[in-house]
Coordinates of C-alpha atoms in Angstrom, one line a residue:
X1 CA 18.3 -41.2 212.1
X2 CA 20.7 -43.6 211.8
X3 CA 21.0 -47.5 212.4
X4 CA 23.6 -48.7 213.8
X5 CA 25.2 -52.8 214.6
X6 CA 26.7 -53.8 217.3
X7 CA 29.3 -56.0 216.9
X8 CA 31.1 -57.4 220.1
X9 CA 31.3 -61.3 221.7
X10 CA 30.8 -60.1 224.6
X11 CA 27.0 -59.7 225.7
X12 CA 28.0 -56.9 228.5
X13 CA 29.5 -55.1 226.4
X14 CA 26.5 -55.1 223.8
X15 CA 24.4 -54.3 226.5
X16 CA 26.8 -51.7 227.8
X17 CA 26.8 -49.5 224.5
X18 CA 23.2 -49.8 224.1
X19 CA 23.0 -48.6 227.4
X20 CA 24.9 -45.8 226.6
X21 CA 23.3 -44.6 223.7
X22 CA 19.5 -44.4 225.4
X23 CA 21.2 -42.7 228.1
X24 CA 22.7 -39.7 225.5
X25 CA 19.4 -39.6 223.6
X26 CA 22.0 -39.6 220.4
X27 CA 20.0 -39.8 216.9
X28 CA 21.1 -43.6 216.6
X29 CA 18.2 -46.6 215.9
X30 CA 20.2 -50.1 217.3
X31 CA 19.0 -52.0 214.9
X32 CA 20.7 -55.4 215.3
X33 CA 23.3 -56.9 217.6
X34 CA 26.1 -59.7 216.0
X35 CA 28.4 -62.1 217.7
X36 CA 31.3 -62.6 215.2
X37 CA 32.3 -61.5 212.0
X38 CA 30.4 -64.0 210.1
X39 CA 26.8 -63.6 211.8
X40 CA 27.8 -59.6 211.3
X41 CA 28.0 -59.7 207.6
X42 CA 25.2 -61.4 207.1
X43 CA 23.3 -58.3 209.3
X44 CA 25.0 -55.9 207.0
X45 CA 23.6 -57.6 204.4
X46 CA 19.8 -57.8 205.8
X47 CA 19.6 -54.8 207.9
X48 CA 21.8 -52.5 206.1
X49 CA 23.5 -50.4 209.0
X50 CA 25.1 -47.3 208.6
X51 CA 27.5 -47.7 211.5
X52 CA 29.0 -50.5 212.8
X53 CA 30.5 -50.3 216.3
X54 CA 32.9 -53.3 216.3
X55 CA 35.3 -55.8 218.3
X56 CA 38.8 -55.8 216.8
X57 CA 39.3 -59.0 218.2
X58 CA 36.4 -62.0 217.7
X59 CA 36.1 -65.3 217.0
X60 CA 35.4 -66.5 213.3
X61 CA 36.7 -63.2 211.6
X62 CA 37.8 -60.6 213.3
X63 CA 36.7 -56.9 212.9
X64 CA 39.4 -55.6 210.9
X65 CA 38.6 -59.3 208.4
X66 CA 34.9 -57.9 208.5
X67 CA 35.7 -54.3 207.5
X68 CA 37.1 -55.0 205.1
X69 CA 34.9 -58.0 203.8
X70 CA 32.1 -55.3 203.9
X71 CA 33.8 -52.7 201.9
X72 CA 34.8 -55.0 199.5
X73 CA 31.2 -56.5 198.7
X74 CA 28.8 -53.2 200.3
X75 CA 31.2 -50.4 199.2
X76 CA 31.8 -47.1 201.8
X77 CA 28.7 -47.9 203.6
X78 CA 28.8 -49.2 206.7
X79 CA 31.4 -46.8 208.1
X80 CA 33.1 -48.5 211.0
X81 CA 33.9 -47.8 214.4
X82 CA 36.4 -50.6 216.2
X83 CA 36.4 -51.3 219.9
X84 CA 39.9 -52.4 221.6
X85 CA 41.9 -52.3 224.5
X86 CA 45.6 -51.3 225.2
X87 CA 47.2 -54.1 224.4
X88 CA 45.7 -53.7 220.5
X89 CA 47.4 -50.7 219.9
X90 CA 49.1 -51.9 216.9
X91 CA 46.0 -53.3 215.6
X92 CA 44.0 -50.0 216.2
X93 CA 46.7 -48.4 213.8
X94 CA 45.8 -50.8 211.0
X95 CA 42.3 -50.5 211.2
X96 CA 42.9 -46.7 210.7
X97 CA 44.6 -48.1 207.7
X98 CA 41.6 -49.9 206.5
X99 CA 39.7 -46.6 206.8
X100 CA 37.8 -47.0 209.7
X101 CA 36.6 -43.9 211.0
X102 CA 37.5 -44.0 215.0
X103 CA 38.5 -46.6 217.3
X104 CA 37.9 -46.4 221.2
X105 CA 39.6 -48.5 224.1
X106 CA 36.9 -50.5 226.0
X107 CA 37.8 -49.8 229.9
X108 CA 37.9 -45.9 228.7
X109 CA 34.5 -46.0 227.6
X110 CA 32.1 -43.6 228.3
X111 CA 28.5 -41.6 226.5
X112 CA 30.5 -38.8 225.4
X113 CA 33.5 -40.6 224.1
X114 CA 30.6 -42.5 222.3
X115 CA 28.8 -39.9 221.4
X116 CA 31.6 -37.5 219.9
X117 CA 33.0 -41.8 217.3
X118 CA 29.0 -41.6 216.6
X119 CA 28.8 -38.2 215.8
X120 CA 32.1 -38.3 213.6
X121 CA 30.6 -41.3 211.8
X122 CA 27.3 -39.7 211.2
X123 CA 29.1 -36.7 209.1
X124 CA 31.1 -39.2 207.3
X125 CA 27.7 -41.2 206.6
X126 CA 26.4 -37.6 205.1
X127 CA 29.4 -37.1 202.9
X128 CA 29.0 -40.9 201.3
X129 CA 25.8 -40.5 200.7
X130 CA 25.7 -37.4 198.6
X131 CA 27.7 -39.7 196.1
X132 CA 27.1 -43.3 196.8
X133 CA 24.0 -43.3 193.9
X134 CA 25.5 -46.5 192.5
X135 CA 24.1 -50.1 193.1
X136 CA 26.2 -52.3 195.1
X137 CA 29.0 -54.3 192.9
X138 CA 28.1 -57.7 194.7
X139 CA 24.8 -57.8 192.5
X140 CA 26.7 -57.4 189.2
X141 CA 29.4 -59.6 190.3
X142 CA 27.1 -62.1 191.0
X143 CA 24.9 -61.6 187.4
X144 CA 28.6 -62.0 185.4
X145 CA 29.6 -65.2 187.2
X146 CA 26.0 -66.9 186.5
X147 CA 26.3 -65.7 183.0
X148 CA 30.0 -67.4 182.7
X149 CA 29.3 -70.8 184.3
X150 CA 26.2 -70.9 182.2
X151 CA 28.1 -70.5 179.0
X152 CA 25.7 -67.0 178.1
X153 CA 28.7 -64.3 177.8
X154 CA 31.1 -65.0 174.9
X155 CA 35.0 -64.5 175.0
X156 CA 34.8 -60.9 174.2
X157 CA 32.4 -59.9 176.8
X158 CA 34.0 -61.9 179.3
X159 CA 37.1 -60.0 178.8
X160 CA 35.3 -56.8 179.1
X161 CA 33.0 -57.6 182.2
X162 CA 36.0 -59.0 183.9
X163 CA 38.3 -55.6 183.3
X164 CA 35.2 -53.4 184.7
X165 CA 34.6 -55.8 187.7
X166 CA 38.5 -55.6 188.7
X167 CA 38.0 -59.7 188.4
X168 CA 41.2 -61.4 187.3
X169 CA 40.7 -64.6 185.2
X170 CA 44.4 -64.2 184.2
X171 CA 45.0 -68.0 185.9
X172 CA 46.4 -70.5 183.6
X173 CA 43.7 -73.1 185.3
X174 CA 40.2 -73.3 186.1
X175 CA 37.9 -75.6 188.2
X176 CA 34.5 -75.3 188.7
X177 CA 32.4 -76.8 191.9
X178 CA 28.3 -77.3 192.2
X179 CA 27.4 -77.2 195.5
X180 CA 24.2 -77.8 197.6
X181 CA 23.5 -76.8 201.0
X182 CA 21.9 -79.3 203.0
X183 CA 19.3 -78.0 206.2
X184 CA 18.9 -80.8 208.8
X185 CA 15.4 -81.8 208.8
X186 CA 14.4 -80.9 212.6
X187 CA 16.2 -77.5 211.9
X188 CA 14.4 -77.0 208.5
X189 CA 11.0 -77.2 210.1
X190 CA 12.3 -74.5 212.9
X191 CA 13.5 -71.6 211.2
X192 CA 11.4 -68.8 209.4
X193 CA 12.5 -67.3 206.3
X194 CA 14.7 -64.5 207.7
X195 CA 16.7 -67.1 209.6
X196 CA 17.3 -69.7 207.0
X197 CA 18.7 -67.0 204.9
X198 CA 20.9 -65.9 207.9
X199 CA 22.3 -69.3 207.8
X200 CA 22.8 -69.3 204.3
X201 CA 24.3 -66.5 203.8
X202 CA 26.4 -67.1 207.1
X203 CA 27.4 -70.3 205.7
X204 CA 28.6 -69.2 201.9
X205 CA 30.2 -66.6 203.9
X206 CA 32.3 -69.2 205.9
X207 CA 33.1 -71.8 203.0
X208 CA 34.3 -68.7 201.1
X209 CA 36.8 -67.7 203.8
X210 CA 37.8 -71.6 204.3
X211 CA 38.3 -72.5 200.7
X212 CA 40.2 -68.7 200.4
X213 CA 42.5 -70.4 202.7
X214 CA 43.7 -73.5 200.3
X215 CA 43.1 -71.9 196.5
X216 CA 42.1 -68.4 195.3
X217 CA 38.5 -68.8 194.2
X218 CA 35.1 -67.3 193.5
X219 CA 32.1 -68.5 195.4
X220 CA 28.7 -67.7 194.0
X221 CA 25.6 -67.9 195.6
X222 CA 23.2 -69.6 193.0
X223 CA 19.7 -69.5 195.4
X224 CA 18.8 -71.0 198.5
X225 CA 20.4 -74.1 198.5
X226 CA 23.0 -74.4 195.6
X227 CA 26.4 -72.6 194.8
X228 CA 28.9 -72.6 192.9
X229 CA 32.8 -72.3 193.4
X230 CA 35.3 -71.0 190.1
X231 CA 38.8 -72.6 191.9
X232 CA 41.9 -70.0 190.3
X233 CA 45.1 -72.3 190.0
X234 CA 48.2 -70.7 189.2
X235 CA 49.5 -74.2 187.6
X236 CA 48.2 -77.6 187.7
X237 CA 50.3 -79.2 190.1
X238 CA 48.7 -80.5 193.2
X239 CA 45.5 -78.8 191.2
X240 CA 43.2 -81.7 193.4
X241 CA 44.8 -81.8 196.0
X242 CA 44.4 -78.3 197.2
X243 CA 41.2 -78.3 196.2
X244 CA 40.4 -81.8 198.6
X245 CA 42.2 -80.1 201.5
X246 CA 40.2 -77.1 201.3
X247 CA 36.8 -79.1 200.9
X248 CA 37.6 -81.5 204.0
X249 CA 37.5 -78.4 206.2
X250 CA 35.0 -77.0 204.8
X251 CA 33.2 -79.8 205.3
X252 CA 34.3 -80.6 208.8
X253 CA 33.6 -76.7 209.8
X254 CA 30.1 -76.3 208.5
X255 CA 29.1 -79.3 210.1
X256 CA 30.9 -78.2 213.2
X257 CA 29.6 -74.9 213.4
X258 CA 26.1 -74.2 211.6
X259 CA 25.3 -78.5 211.7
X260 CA 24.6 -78.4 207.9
X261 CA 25.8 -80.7 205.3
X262 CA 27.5 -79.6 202.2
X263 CA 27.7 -81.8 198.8
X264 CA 29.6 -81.0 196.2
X265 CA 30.9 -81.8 192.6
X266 CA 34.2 -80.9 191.0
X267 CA 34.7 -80.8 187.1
X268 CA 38.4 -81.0 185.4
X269 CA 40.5 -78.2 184.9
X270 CA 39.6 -75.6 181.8
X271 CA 42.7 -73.7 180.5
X272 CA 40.4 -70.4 179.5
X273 CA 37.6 -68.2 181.4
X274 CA 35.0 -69.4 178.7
X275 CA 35.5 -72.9 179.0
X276 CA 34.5 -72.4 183.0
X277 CA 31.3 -73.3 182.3
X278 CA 32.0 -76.7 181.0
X279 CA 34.1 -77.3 184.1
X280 CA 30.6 -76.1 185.6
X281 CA 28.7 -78.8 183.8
X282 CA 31.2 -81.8 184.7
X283 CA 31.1 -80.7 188.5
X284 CA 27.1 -81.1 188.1
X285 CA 27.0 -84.3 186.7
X286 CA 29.9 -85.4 189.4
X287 CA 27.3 -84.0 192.5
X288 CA 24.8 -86.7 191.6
X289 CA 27.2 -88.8 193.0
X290 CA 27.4 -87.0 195.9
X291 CA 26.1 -87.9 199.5
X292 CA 26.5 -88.0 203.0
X293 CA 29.3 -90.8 203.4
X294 CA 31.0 -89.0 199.9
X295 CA 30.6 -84.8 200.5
X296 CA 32.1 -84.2 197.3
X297 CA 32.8 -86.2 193.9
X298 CA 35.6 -85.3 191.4
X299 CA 34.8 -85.9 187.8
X300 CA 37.6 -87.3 186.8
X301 CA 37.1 -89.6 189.1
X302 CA 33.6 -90.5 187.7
X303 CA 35.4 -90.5 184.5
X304 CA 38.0 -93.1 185.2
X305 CA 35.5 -95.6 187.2
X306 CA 33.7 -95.4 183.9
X307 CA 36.7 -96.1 182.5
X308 CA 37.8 -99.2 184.3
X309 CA 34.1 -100.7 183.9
X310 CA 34.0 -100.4 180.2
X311 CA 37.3 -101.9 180.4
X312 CA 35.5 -105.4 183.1
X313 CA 32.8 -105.5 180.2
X314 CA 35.0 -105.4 177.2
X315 CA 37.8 -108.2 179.3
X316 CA 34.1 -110.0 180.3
X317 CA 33.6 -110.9 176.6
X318 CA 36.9 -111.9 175.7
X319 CA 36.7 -114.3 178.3
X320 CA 33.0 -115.7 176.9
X321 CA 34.2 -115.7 173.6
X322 CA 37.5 -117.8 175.0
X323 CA 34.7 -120.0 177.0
X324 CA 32.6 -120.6 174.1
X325 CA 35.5 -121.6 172.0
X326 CA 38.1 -123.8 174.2
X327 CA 38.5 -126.6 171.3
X328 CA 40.0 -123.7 169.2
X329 CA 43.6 -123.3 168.7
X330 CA 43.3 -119.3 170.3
X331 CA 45.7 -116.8 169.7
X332 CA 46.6 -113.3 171.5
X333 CA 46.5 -111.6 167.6
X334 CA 43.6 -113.6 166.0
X335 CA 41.4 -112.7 169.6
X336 CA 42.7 -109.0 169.5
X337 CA 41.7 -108.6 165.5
X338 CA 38.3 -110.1 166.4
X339 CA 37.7 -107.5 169.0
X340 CA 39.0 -104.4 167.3
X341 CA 42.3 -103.9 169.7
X342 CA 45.6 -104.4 169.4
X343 CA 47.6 -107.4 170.8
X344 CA 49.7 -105.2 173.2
X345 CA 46.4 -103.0 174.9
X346 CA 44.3 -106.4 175.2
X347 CA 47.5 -107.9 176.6
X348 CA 48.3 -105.8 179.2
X349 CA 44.4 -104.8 180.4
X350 CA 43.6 -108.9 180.4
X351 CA 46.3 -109.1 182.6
X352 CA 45.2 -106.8 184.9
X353 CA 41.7 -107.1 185.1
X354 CA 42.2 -111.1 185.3
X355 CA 45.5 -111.4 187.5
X356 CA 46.9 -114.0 184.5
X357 CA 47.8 -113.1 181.4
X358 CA 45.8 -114.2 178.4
X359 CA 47.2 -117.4 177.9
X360 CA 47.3 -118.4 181.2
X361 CA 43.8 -117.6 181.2
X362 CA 42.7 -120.0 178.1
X363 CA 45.1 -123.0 179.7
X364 CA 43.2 -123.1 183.1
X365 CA 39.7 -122.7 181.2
X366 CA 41.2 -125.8 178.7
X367 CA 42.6 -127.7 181.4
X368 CA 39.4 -127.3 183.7
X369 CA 37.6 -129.0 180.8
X370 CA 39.8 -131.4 180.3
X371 CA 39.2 -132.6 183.6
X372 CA 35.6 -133.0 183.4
X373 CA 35.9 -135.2 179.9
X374 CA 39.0 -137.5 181.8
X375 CA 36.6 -138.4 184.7
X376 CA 34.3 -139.2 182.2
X377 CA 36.6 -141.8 180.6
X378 CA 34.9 -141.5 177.4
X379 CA 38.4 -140.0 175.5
X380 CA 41.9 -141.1 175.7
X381 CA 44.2 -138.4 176.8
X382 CA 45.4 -138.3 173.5
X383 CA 41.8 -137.4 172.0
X384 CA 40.9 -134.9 175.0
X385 CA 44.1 -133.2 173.7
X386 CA 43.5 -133.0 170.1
X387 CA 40.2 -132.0 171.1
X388 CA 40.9 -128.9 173.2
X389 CA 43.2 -127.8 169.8
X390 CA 47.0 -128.5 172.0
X391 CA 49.3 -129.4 169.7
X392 CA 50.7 -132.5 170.9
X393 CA 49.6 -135.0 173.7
X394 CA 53.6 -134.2 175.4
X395 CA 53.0 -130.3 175.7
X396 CA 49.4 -131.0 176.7
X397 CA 50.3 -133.1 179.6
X398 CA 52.8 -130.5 180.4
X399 CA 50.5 -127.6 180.7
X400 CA 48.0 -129.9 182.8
X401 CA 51.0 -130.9 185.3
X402 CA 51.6 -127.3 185.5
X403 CA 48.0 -126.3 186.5
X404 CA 47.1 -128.9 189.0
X405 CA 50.0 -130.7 189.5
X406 CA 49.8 -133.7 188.5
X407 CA 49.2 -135.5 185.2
X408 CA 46.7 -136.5 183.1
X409 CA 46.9 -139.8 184.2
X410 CA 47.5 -138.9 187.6
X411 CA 44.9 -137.2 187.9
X412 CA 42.3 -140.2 187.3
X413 CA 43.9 -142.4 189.1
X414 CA 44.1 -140.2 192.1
X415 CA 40.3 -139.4 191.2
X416 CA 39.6 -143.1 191.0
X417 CA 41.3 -144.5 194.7
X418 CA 39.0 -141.5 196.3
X419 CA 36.1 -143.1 195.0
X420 CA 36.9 -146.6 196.4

């Protein structure tokens, strides 16, 4: 006896075949009934048909997309059987292409059409498995791109496993994703084993097919709740942005569809298969920084926020050391020398951190004192501007003017008439 899935979006029609089937007394177990393409290759997977009877047209993925999704990852087995109507004619030709065994128009229907497609799949079930000793290449696809992203194969092995897999890493670029696959916590409590791992796998299966869209890639399911994606780029341009475009619908969809939450971190690009996995351990680190308002983190990004905040903390104590030290005579180069950097880089990042450049920076910090010991009227401007290290009492009032416009002397005496 053999099991067969029924495949249609339609519930009548489900109900029809089955119908159909009890009716003939045919050697056939139903063993599970699918909606779409994703939900059906997911009941390949747990149930493990021999026959699929099939929709050509359904939502998600249609059949002839599941056909050949399932001989790709499951081999010869299930043989397929596709269901269509007239106007599908031209479809029905290229799912003869894709090797399916029969295909039958729906309003034309009947047990002993249905039983002659059945029977005609059941000897082409016999003839695969005489021969079909050999595991499934899904498992050993999966065990080479754990070993790769875990940096456990070396270059020479990855060659070899890659040529007897039919796996092309010939890409000039790669970039490796982490993933996690987030349950809501009212559905978590809900669902038994079988059907969490229907969702899962329902849901790799779907982000495969979006991201497939955007970029070539390989998705690789890691356990229960983490993957990982090995992104192929044919050249580096627009490298992220493909890659963003791709994991917005993704997103979106997911959500949409199966209300889970995906996270996700990217690493940089790595120019050669064996340096995947260090992609691989960028894209982890970059997850942590993952969450519901931010699905997915690129490293680089990580990288250059690092970046610009070393940058605020080395520009944070130039400016104490400038604070600490406003009665000196400071220079760009003596300042620069002090901190290990060169007069052009401290330049140019004071500037932009600060919004003034560096000299600006020590005259308002000068001139701000120098208001504070004139109110005091303890010093003559003269002495306040020896004092601060200007050269002259002329260019010191000239820098003060500048700032708050007004001069020294100016500045007390409108100071003074505010107080009376």
């Amino acid at each position: 006896m053999y099991k067969l899935l029924i495949v249609d979006d339609e519930p009548l029609m489900q109900m029809g075949i089955t119908s159909m089937i009890q009716m003939n007394h045919m050697d056939i177990q139903i063993c599970g009934n699918a909606s779409n393409g994703w939900e059906a290759l997911e009941k390949i997977r747990e149930l493990s048909p021999e026959i699929v009877i099939c929709d050509i047209k359904m939502p998600m993925m249609d059949g002839l997309e599941l056909a050949e999704k399932s001989r790709e990852i499951y081999g010869r087995l299930p043989v397929f059987i596709m269901l269509t109507a007239y106007e599908e004619f031209e479809l029905a030709k290229k799912a003869i292409l894709c090797q399916v065994i029969d295909y039958l128009v729906k309003i034309e229907l009947t047990p002993e059409i249905l039983s002659e497609a059945l029977l005609k799949a059941s000897r082409q079930v016999q003839e695969y498995s005489r021969d079909s000793s050999a595991p499934a290449l899904h498992t050993f696809y999966d065990k080479f791109f754990m070993r790769l992203l875990n940096n456990l194969l070396s270059p020479d092995a990855i060659d070899r496993h890659a040529r007897e897999l039919s796996i092309n890493l010939n890409y000039p670029c790669f970039v490796a994703a982490s993933g996690h696959i987030h349950v809501s916590s009212g559905t978590d409590g809900v669902l038994d084993s079988s059907q969490y791992l229907n969702l899962h796998s329902s849901s790799i299966n779907m982000l495969r097919e979006i991201l497939k869209k955007y970029v070539s890639c390989y998705l690789v399911s890691l356990d229960t709740r983490h993957f990982a994606v090995i992104f192929n780029l044919e050249n580096d341009e627009n490298l992220y942005s493909l890659i963003k475009d791709g994991l917005e619908d993704a997103v979106s969809l997911l959500k949409s569809y199966f209300s889970i939450r995906i996270t996700l971190g990217v690493g940089t690009a790595a120019r050669l298969p064996w340096d995947i996995h260090i992609s691989f351990q960028e894209a982890k680190k970059a997850e942590e920084f993952s969450g519901e308002k931010t699905p997915f983190v690129f490293y680089r990004d990580i990288v250059e926020q690092n970046r610009i905040s070393e940058k605020g903390k080395l520009i944070s104590q130039v400016q104490d050391y400038i604070n600490q030290h406003l009665t000196e005579r400071l220079s760009l180069n003596a300042v620069a020398d002090l901190f290990y950097l060169s007069p052009g880089y401290l330049s140019t990042t004071f500037k932009k951190h600060c919004g003034m450049s560096f000299t600006e920076y020590i005259n308002c910090q000068k001139i701000s004192l120098a208001k504070d010991l004139l109110l005091k009227q303890e010093m003559k401007i003269y002495e306040i501007a020896a004092f601060l290290g200007f050269e002259n009492t002329y260019y010191f009032s000239k820098v003060f003017k500048k700032i708050s416009g007004m001069s020294p002397s100016e500045f007390v005496a409108d100071k003074l008439s505010s107080f009376l």
